[in-house]
């Protein structure tokens, strides 16, 4: 994958645990980039001013369809990370570069939150109960420096995604290891994935490995391929 092969990332991925299975879905990636060029799935209310959830009786953002199943989407590589090799590391503009093992991670205060998923491919799934370590707690430990304005997540499959600090610091953001009372399945990003409910689901990095705090923005895998830099479903920020 381009991102993982990028020299700036190489050092960060060295010594990464686990094994990666599968192959990059080049065709799927090309199709999605064509969707960006075509403005696929955009509905007229994309041009309207934002209607926030509390302003509309409908929990479904514009252009979304409700599903009851939970689709699996990724760029094709499915890492298998044994818990005794699992680590979460932090770099960039922070006071404390934590390195959490699985036991360290579980020893942090645990939070539960129920949220809706909104995927840019137009499906939404209501009432997902996540358990894990909140971004609020994580931030209280790593203590970002005042210059830190953007966060980049880097995953075991080489995937990256970027979010403005304000979205990451939101009360509903978790590093989740359980979904609906059971360990998060590997296909959905287990052992641990990020969950950022206020943004389209591509911002919720599966198999998260590394968190980097930056003073300037750095587009991630899909952002570099035409997806919106922020990705607010209520503003229908699909493409950038
Ligand atoms: N590490 C990683 N995280 C990822 C992806 C990926 O390919 N790799 N795909 C993103 C996209 S595009 C979506 S829609 C969601 C899908 O999550 P799900 O498979 O649990 O539904 O994961 C996001 N996080
Ligand atoms: Mo997606």
mmCIF file of C-alpha atoms in Angstrom, residues 4 11 23 37-38 58 68 76 80 88 94 102 104 108-109 112 121 143 151 153-154 157 163 204 211-212:
data_model
loop_
_atom_site.group_PDB
_atom_site.id
_atom_site.type_symbol
_atom_site.label_atom_id
_atom_site.label_comp_id
_atom_site.label_asym_id
_atom_site.label_seq_id
_atom_site.Cartn_x
_atom_site.Cartn_y
_atom_site.Cartn_z
ATOM 1 C CA UNK A 4 2.785 1.949 4.324
ATOM 2 C CA UNK A 11 10.058 3.773 10.487
ATOM 3 C CA UNK A 23 -4.201 -8.466 -0.829
ATOM 4 C CA UNK A 37 -15.006 12.061 -9.582
ATOM 5 C CA UNK A 38 -18.680 11.308 -10.375
ATOM 6 C CA UNK A 58 -34.737 11.619 11.350
ATOM 7 C CA UNK A 68 -29.539 -4.172 10.123
ATOM 8 C CA UNK A 76 -8.150 -5.826 1.638
ATOM 9 C CA UNK A 80 -4.052 -10.859 12.769
ATOM 10 C CA UNK A 88 -0.652 1.061 20.993
ATOM 11 C CA UNK A 94 2.579 15.095 23.083
ATOM 12 C CA UNK A 102 -2.801 -5.186 25.965
ATOM 13 C CA UNK A 104 -1.882 -1.681 30.050
ATOM 14 C CA UNK A 108 -7.161 2.046 31.794
ATOM 15 C CA UNK A 109 -10.650 3.234 32.830
ATOM 16 C CA UNK A 112 -19.305 2.218 27.222
ATOM 17 C CA UNK A 121 -20.990 4.143 0.899
ATOM 18 C CA UNK A 143 -1.231 15.382 27.101
ATOM 19 C CA UNK A 151 -4.411 13.436 14.723
ATOM 20 C CA UNK A 153 -4.223 7.022 13.066
ATOM 21 C CA UNK A 154 -2.006 4.335 11.604
ATOM 22 C CA UNK A 157 -2.702 -2.964 7.509
ATOM 23 C CA UNK A 163 -8.984 13.955 11.946
ATOM 24 C CA UNK A 204 -12.733 5.027 12.431
ATOM 25 C CA UNK A 211 -1.482 7.617 16.982
ATOM 26 C CA UNK A 212 0.417 10.684 15.759
#
